[in-house]
C-alpha positions as a printed NumPy array, in Angstrom:
array([[132.563, -41.383, 145.616],
       [131.559, -44.706, 147.325],
       [128.218, -46.336, 147.86 ],
       [127.07 , -49.726, 149.113],
       [124.355, -51.586, 150.996],
       [121.408, -53.933, 150.621],
       [119.379, -53.049, 147.535],
       [116.69 , -55.773, 148.036],
       [115.519, -57.885, 150.903],
       [114.748, -61.601, 150.673],
       [111.039, -62.3  , 149.924],
       [110.085, -65.944, 149.567],
       [106.824, -67.683, 148.519],
       [103.887, -67.766, 150.954],
       [101.112, -70.279, 151.429],
       [ 98.458, -67.801, 152.632],
       [ 98.69 , -65.19 , 149.753],
       [100.333, -64.631, 146.447],
       [103.643, -62.724, 146.544],
       [103.799, -59.563, 144.36 ],
       [107.363, -60.355, 143.379],
       [109.871, -62.896, 144.759],
       [113.279, -61.524, 145.425],
       [116.596, -62.661, 146.758],
       [118.636, -60.505, 149.116],
       [120.788, -58.299, 146.964],
       [123.941, -56.431, 148.042],
       [125.463, -53.814, 145.801],
       [128.63 , -51.726, 145.871],
       [129.772, -48.895, 143.686],
       [132.674, -46.518, 143.409],
       [133.662, -43.554, 141.182],
       [136.845, -41.702, 140.912],
       [137.575, -38.841, 138.558],
       [139.652, -35.743, 137.852],
       [138.546, -32.408, 136.382],
       [135.117, -30.718, 136.384],
       [131.954, -31.906, 134.749],
       [131.434, -28.525, 133.31 ],
       [134.77 , -28.543, 131.617],
       [137.393, -31.301, 130.997],
       [137.283, -34.4  , 133.056],
       [137.936, -38.138, 133.238],
       [135.949, -40.578, 135.37 ],
       [136.016, -44.283, 135.993],
       [133.059, -45.941, 137.621],
       [132.652, -49.458, 138.902],
       [129.652, -51.408, 140.073],
       [129.087, -54.771, 141.64 ],
       [125.908, -56.464, 142.785],
       [125.098, -60.068, 143.79 ],
       [121.994, -61.904, 144.868],
       [122.29 , -64.369, 147.723],
       [120.884, -67.522, 146.179],
       [120.435, -69.14 , 149.661],
       [118.446, -66.294, 151.1  ],
       [114.963, -67.746, 150.181],
       [113.665, -71.392, 150.151],
       [111.836, -72.702, 147.139],
       [109.438, -75.649, 147.64 ],
       [109.137, -78.44 , 145.021],
       [106.085, -76.911, 143.367],
       [108.304, -73.938, 142.468],
       [110.784, -76.133, 140.715],
       [113.017, -76.258, 143.765],
       [114.227, -79.076, 146.003],
       [112.809, -77.786, 149.195],
       [116.243, -76.498, 150.175],
       [117.483, -72.964, 149.849],
       [118.209, -71.867, 146.267],
       [116.429, -74.6  , 144.486],
       [117.523, -76.193, 141.235],
       [116.458, -73.511, 138.871],
       [114.326, -75.853, 136.769],
       [111.043, -74.51 , 135.519],
       [111.229, -71.26 , 137.225],
       [111.156, -68.666, 134.481],
       [108.011, -68.355, 132.489],
       [106.053, -70.954, 134.552],
       [102.411, -70.644, 134.071],
       [101.058, -73.256, 136.483],
       [ 97.635, -72.21 , 137.877],
       [ 96.167, -75.362, 139.401],
       [ 92.659, -75.796, 140.535],
       [ 92.697, -74.88 , 144.234],
       [ 93.115, -71.318, 145.513],
       [ 96.532, -72.3  , 146.964],
       [ 97.605, -73.47 , 143.517],
       [ 96.426, -70.301, 141.896],
       [ 98.39 , -68.278, 144.406],
       [101.515, -70.305, 143.602],
       [100.971, -69.804, 139.966],
       [100.726, -66.052, 140.269],
       [103.89 , -65.941, 142.284],
       [105.88 , -68.148, 139.781],
       [105.111, -65.766, 136.88 ],
       [106.796, -62.951, 138.84 ],
       [109.982, -64.909, 139.625],
       [113.476, -63.632, 138.763],
       [116.439, -65.974, 139.261],
       [119.463, -64.858, 141.467],
       [121.849, -62.835, 139.445],
       [125.381, -61.25 , 139.659],
       [126.727, -58.309, 137.815],
       [130.037, -56.464, 137.492],
       [130.145, -53.312, 135.429],
       [133.063, -50.947, 134.481],
       [132.405, -47.588, 132.86 ],
       [135.009, -44.989, 131.76 ],
       [133.878, -41.511, 130.786],
       [135.625, -38.408, 129.577],
       [135.062, -34.946, 128.168],
       [137.4  , -32.388, 126.574],
       [136.504, -28.747, 126.646],
       [138.136, -26.348, 124.113],
       [138.016, -22.66 , 123.253],
       [136.941, -21.541, 126.783],
       [134.291, -24.241, 126.97 ],
       [132.714, -23.151, 123.695],
       [133.268, -26.598, 122.259],
       [132.983, -29.797, 124.212],
       [133.557, -33.413, 123.006],
       [133.026, -36.511, 125.168],
       [132.192, -40.159, 125.251],
       [131.257, -42.891, 127.678],
       [131.435, -46.686, 127.47 ],
       [130.275, -49.474, 129.716],
       [131.277, -53.19 , 129.886],
       [128.874, -55.4  , 131.839],
       [129.475, -58.994, 132.948],
       [126.066, -60.372, 133.851],
       [125.238, -63.842, 135.218],
       [121.53 , -64.31 , 134.776],
       [121.166, -67.326, 137.123],
       [123.698, -68.14 , 139.812],
       [122.375, -71.676, 140.096],
       [123.448, -72.355, 136.587],
       [126.604, -74.601, 136.008],
       [129.99 , -73.1  , 136.58 ],
       [132.255, -73.334, 133.637],
       [135.922, -72.683, 132.598],
       [136.783, -69.531, 130.689],
       [137.594, -71.47 , 127.525],
       [133.978, -72.737, 127.475],
       [132.358, -69.386, 127.867],
       [131.396, -67.064, 125.097],
       [133.551, -64.363, 126.632],
       [136.808, -62.744, 125.305],
       [139.679, -64.233, 127.242],
       [141.214, -60.877, 128.132],
       [137.875, -59.736, 129.665],
       [137.252, -62.997, 131.415],
       [140.572, -62.961, 133.219],
       [139.846, -59.443, 134.627],
       [136.377, -60.409, 135.973],
       [136.134, -60.443, 139.878],
       [133.464, -63.096, 139.602],
       [133.006, -66.775, 138.778],
       [131.818, -67.694, 135.257],
       [128.574, -69.663, 134.783],
       [126.86 , -70.968, 131.728],
       [124.455, -68.026, 132.018],
       [127.309, -65.422, 132.163],
       [127.346, -62.954, 129.314],
       [129.423, -59.827, 128.567],
       [127.692, -56.836, 126.952],
       [128.733, -53.372, 125.92 ],
       [127.041, -49.97 , 125.655],
       [128.327, -46.478, 124.935],
       [127.674, -42.982, 123.734],
       [129.311, -39.921, 122.578],
       [128.359, -36.167, 122.496],
       [129.441, -32.842, 121.064],
       [128.423, -29.48 , 122.356],
       [128.809, -25.952, 121.009],
       [127.966, -22.77 , 123.02 ],
       [128.339, -19.478, 121.287],
       [125.957, -16.762, 122.615],
       [123.003, -16.768, 121.949],
       [123.118, -20.316, 120.547],
       [123.711, -23.612, 122.188],
       [123.834, -26.925, 120.236],
       [124.307, -30.425, 121.522],
       [124.527, -33.638, 119.504],
       [124.401, -37.12 , 120.985],
       [124.633, -40.77 , 119.969],
       [123.774, -43.721, 122.186],
       [124.09 , -47.398, 121.494],
       [123.247, -50.43 , 123.592],
       [124.251, -53.745, 122.08 ],
       [121.919, -56.731, 122.163],
       [122.223, -58.734, 125.337],
       [123.556, -55.812, 127.546],
       [122.145, -56.281, 131.046],
       [122.984, -54.705, 134.358],
       [121.521, -54.673, 137.955],
       [122.364, -51.026, 138.236],
       [119.33 , -49.843, 136.281],
       [115.834, -50.983, 137.117],
       [114.486, -50.901, 133.548],
       [116.853, -51.028, 130.633],
       [116.131, -51.73 , 126.994],
       [118.991, -53.229, 124.992],
       [119.451, -53.764, 121.295],
       [118.796, -50.162, 120.377],
       [120.599, -46.932, 119.223],
       [119.536, -43.278, 119.317],
       [120.573, -40.08 , 117.56 ],
       [119.455, -36.772, 119.15 ],
       [120.115, -33.022, 118.708],
       [119.226, -30.134, 120.94 ],
       [119.2  , -26.451, 119.801],
       [118.75 , -23.534, 122.228],
       [118.277, -19.872, 121.541],
       [118.27 , -16.885, 123.878],
       [116.452, -13.87 , 122.626],
       [115.491, -10.302, 123.691],
       [118.271,  -9.884, 126.209],
       [117.588, -13.474, 127.596],
       [113.95 , -12.646, 128.342],
       [112.879, -15.399, 125.93 ],
       [114.353, -18.888, 125.768],
       [113.618, -21.335, 122.967],
       [114.601, -25.012, 123.125],
       [114.133, -27.456, 120.264],
       [115.04 , -31.173, 120.467],
       [114.651, -33.967, 117.938],
       [115.603, -37.661, 118.296],
       [115.497, -40.838, 116.216],
       [115.903, -44.339, 117.672],
       [115.709, -47.86 , 116.362],
       [116.276, -51.402, 117.561],
       [117.123, -54.749, 115.958],
       [120.695, -53.597, 115.427],
       [121.945, -56.945, 114.248],
       [118.861, -57.986, 112.25 ],
       [118.116, -61.008, 114.58 ],
       [114.533, -60.123, 115.359],
       [111.585, -60.612, 113.135],
       [110.344, -57.037, 113.765],
       [112.066, -53.722, 113.799],
       [110.861, -50.61 , 115.693],
       [111.744, -47.06 , 114.751],
       [110.766, -43.901, 116.533],
       [110.814, -40.175, 116.049],
       [110.288, -37.485, 118.721],
       [110.275, -33.724, 118.59 ],
       [109.707, -31.11 , 121.285],
       [109.521, -27.305, 121.382],
       [109.58 , -25.395, 124.618],
       [109.367, -21.63 , 124.971],
       [109.941, -19.715, 128.266],
       [109.329, -15.948, 128.596],
       [109.768, -13.548, 131.437],
       [106.695, -11.369, 131.102],
       [107.571,  -9.273, 134.181],
       [109.964,  -9.5  , 137.007],
       [107.386, -11.541, 138.864],
       [105.599, -13.512, 136.204],
       [107.137, -16.153, 133.954],
       [105.136, -18.013, 131.324],
       [106.241, -21.13 , 129.588],
       [104.617, -23.509, 127.079],
       [105.565, -26.454, 124.922],
       [104.516, -28.957, 122.309],
       [105.811, -32.46 , 121.784],
       [105.138, -35.273, 119.403],
       [106.289, -38.909, 119.538],
       [105.773, -41.44 , 116.827],
       [106.806, -45.034, 116.412],
       [106.491, -47.679, 113.763],
       [106.912, -51.382, 114.062],
       [107.352, -53.486, 110.934],
       [108.462, -56.911, 109.982],
       [112.053, -57.434, 109.132],
       [111.799, -61.014, 107.897],
       [109.674, -61.372, 104.681],
       [109.164, -65.038, 105.366],
       [107.488, -64.338, 108.739],
       [104.084, -62.718, 108.933],
       [104.254, -60.425, 111.922],
       [102.007, -57.445, 110.957],
       [102.811, -53.814, 111.703],
       [101.736, -51.082, 114.104],
       [101.903, -47.281, 114.257],
       [101.692, -45.054, 117.324],
       [101.411, -41.232, 117.645],
       [101.067, -39.078, 120.74 ],
       [101.006, -35.32 , 121.139],
       [101.421, -33.242, 124.319],
       [100.508, -29.658, 124.865],
       [101.846, -27.824, 127.99 ],
       [101.135, -24.359, 129.539],
       [102.813, -23.238, 132.76 ],
       [102.621, -19.842, 134.412],
       [104.686, -19.127, 137.597],
       [104.396, -16.19 , 139.941],
       [107.31 , -15.263, 142.227],
       [106.907, -12.811, 145.038],
       [110.049, -11.667, 146.943],
       [109.933,  -9.919, 150.304],
       [112.43 ,  -8.758, 152.782],
       [112.948, -12.237, 154.45 ],
       [111.077, -14.644, 152.278],
       [110.236, -15.666, 148.641],
       [106.829, -17.143, 147.622],
       [106.374, -19.179, 144.419],
       [103.053, -20.248, 142.938],
       [103.064, -22.452, 139.856],
       [100.191, -23.832, 137.744],
       [100.938, -26.497, 135.194],
       [ 98.477, -28.031, 132.654],
       [ 99.181, -30.831, 130.291],
       [ 96.889, -32.157, 127.57 ],
       [ 97.922, -35.401, 125.786],
       [ 96.336, -37.212, 122.913],
       [ 97.336, -40.632, 121.434],
       [ 96.368, -42.853, 118.501],
       [ 97.505, -46.325, 117.608],
       [ 96.836, -48.598, 114.604],
       [ 97.655, -52.269, 114.353],
       [ 97.553, -54.2  , 111.172],
       [ 97.795, -58.027, 110.613],
       [ 96.822, -59.499, 107.256],
       [ 93.366, -58.051, 106.539],
       [ 92.645, -57.011, 110.043],
       [ 92.965, -53.403, 111.289],
       [ 92.584, -52.274, 114.915],
       [ 92.522, -48.662, 116.089],
       [ 92.646, -47.114, 119.524],
       [ 92.765, -43.599, 120.845],
       [ 92.592, -41.623, 124.008],
       [ 93.364, -38.384, 125.855],
       [ 94.284, -37.159, 129.275],
       [ 94.195, -33.797, 130.988],
       [ 96.559, -33.214, 133.883],
       [ 96.591, -30.125, 136.082],
       [ 98.901, -29.3  , 139.016],
       [ 99.224, -26.299, 141.302],
       [102.14 , -25.88 , 143.717],
       [103.176, -23.324, 146.329],
       [106.433, -22.903, 148.095],
       [107.878, -20.367, 150.467],
       [111.579, -20.01 , 151.269],
       [112.844, -18.003, 154.17 ],
       [116.287, -16.586, 154.275],
       [116.959, -18.249, 157.643],
       [116.923, -21.635, 155.781],
       [113.423, -22.755, 156.455],
       [111.22 , -23.806, 153.474],
       [107.764, -25.239, 153.001],
       [105.983, -26.56 , 149.842],
       [102.667, -28.035, 148.926],
       [101.121, -29.434, 145.753],
       [ 97.879, -30.588, 144.456],
       [ 97.311, -32.525, 141.211],
       [ 94.525, -34.144, 139.341],
       [ 94.293, -36.239, 136.121],
       [ 91.333, -37.302, 134.174],
       [ 91.261, -39.175, 130.856],
       [ 89.864, -41.848, 128.561],
       [ 91.569, -44.696, 126.718],
       [ 90.372, -47.926, 125.329],
       [ 86.786, -47.423, 126.76 ],
       [ 88.112, -46.917, 130.281],
       [ 87.99 , -43.695, 132.365],
       [ 90.826, -42.671, 134.546],
       [ 90.542, -40.339, 137.57 ],
       [ 93.637, -39.608, 139.778],
       [ 94.016, -37.036, 142.555],
       [ 97.016, -36.394, 144.771],
       [ 98.357, -34.095, 147.457],
       [101.926, -33.594, 148.62 ],
       [103.44 , -31.63 , 151.576],
       [106.999, -30.891, 152.344],
       [109.34 , -28.975, 154.494],
       [113.087, -28.491, 154.912],
       [115.583, -26.625, 156.892],
       [119.301, -25.808, 156.591],
       [121.44 , -26.083, 159.702],
       [124.942, -25.26 , 160.623],
       [125.478, -22.367, 158.293],
       [124.498, -24.438, 155.308],
       [126.511, -27.623, 156.076],
       [123.409, -29.733, 156.832],
       [120.419, -29.766, 154.558],
       [117.305, -31.698, 155.511],
       [114.029, -32.301, 153.661],
       [110.899, -34.262, 154.495],
       [107.914, -34.811, 152.261],
       [104.643, -36.727, 152.517],
       [102.178, -37.491, 149.804],
       [ 98.9  , -39.319, 149.107],
       [ 96.911, -40.097, 146.022],
       [ 93.602, -41.823, 145.002],
       [ 93.646, -43.691, 141.689],
       [ 90.525, -44.937, 139.934],
       [ 89.975, -46.817, 136.658],
       [ 86.431, -47.68 , 135.604],
       [ 84.735, -49.075, 132.544],
       [ 80.978, -49.531, 131.642],
       [ 79.763, -52.921, 130.635],
       [ 79.203, -53.652, 126.895],
       [ 76.401, -56.014, 126.068],
       [ 77.649, -56.984, 122.635],
       [ 75.545, -58.674, 119.976],
       [ 74.038, -61.998, 120.96 ],
       [ 76.548, -62.409, 123.713],
       [ 79.503, -61.92 , 121.236],
       [ 81.847, -59.109, 122.013],
       [ 80.448, -58.523, 125.537],
       [ 82.744, -56.736, 127.947],
       [ 81.934, -56.693, 131.809],
       [ 82.104, -53.481, 133.536],
       [ 84.828, -52.889, 136.162],
       [ 85.947, -50.333, 138.788],
       [ 89.365, -50.38 , 140.449],
       [ 90.234, -47.897, 143.25 ],
       [ 93.575, -47.789, 145.045],
       [ 95.131, -45.365, 147.587],
       [ 98.856, -44.733, 147.774],
       [100.77 , -43.126, 150.598],
       [104.462, -42.23 , 150.307],
       [107.069, -40.494, 152.372],
       [110.642, -39.286, 151.661],
       [113.37 , -38.079, 153.962],
       [116.744, -36.73 , 152.743],
       [119.721, -35.267, 154.653],
       [123.019, -34.004, 153.236],
       [125.905, -33.163, 155.492],
       [129.058, -31.399, 154.102],
       [131.826, -32.865, 156.31 ],
       [134.365, -30.441, 154.757],
       [134.757, -28.686, 151.422],
       [135.587, -31.863, 149.418],
       [133.525, -34.482, 151.263],
       [129.789, -34.945, 151.861],
       [127.486, -37.566, 153.401],
       [123.989, -38.27 , 152.129],
       [121.195, -40.231, 153.735],
       [117.787, -40.95 , 152.117],
       [114.809, -42.969, 153.307],
       [111.829, -43.698, 151.139],
       [108.531, -45.454, 152.211],
       [105.573, -46.386, 149.963],
       [102.274, -48.101, 150.633],
       [ 99.638, -49.045, 148.179],
       [ 96.173, -50.278, 149.238],
       [ 93.435, -51.727, 147.025],
       [ 90.093, -50.211, 148.044],
       [ 87.969, -51.802, 145.313],
       [ 88.513, -54.203, 142.476],
       [ 91.329, -56.631, 141.427],
       [ 94.936, -56.278, 142.532],
       [ 97.107, -56.665, 145.597],
       [ 98.538, -54.047, 147.911],
       [102.139, -53.743, 148.812],
       [104.548, -51.793, 151.004],
       [108.088, -50.699, 150.321],
       [110.907, -49.237, 152.506],
       [114.225, -48.201, 151.063],
       [117.148, -46.452, 152.761],
       [120.431, -45.347, 151.274],
       [123.604, -43.929, 152.745],
       [126.377, -42.59 , 150.519],
       [129.703, -40.794, 150.887],
       [131.423, -38.708, 148.227],
       [134.875, -37.069, 148.225],
       [136.247, -34.737, 145.565],
       [140.016, -34.739, 145.113]])
């Protein structure tokens, strides 16, 4: 499987308005080759390379640059300049959102061994990532870098003073003996592990998890239990350590041939405490609970199938923060309801629609969100070409009543923020022949501020990928 293209376009600073986020032009390339089947035994090797063009935007002197493309890199991260004039304030806002030009090469082997007719599966995955945080930093020799010599000689990239090598990995074991399925997993991400291949990644953490499934009453009832434990500060280098525990129970039952009912309960807890007795950091606790109920009705005719689904979620949360003799508490709740309808015709034509609403309260603020989605798809050429188009819109509102306080102390002004978001997606997948396929996806998103603080934005992303199975 091969992929490549431009992942981000160049967006430089502007004088007339603040920029939501500066970005350099980024090109990325990826490849994956493997043997076997993911449902059985296999081995895969994946590679990923991404690089920002440091000359794709020009940084003026007030951004720490020289006025030429790329800049010097001085004073760019964490700059908090605000200035007095509106132009200075716009520049200050942009600087806080700045990310230096980076480069990343990642290599990831993965394997799984399936035994006893796939009743037992054992597998593992590892990743080695060479990450340069700032391409404008000084180039150095390998013997000056904090990188193993063997790894450094294999890197297809120049080494800078901001180049680091990080590792991450995981292992799993699965058992499947009717009516029981069991899966155990372990994941570890070392401190300092970074990659441009994941938009949001939290390093310095490890997680243990287990999932137990049961099929009962001739598979008419399915029970799924999962539990996980995670913690950070693996090397004890931070002044605080966070630990979390989560548990979820999901039950699905086929009431009739047309009606299916499912429900679930989940709880997440986390605790942050000081790990250095000489540093006063305080502590905090967080607990959230989620309740879910979801009936689904399926009607099958001679040439089409209708599905109607109603899903409701109710969530509560509570947090407690302690520092010395001060204690702060906060709580809130949300109710989310969704209804969707879809029809699939045996000729390959399908239509779907969805309506959702959310209301809740947290920290003295009220939240109201409403959304609508519409989609359609069609299968051409005897199933070789699959297409799908969807459009969606939503209205999001956050409001808070003013609090007078006592003698002006503790007063909180009222506020009301309203935004509209429109999005569209188009996907097409074409099977060239049995072992090769071509996929095209286009995504557009527009956010408009109707009332209150904030800035609107527009996004457009396209992706073309080719895969071949040997």
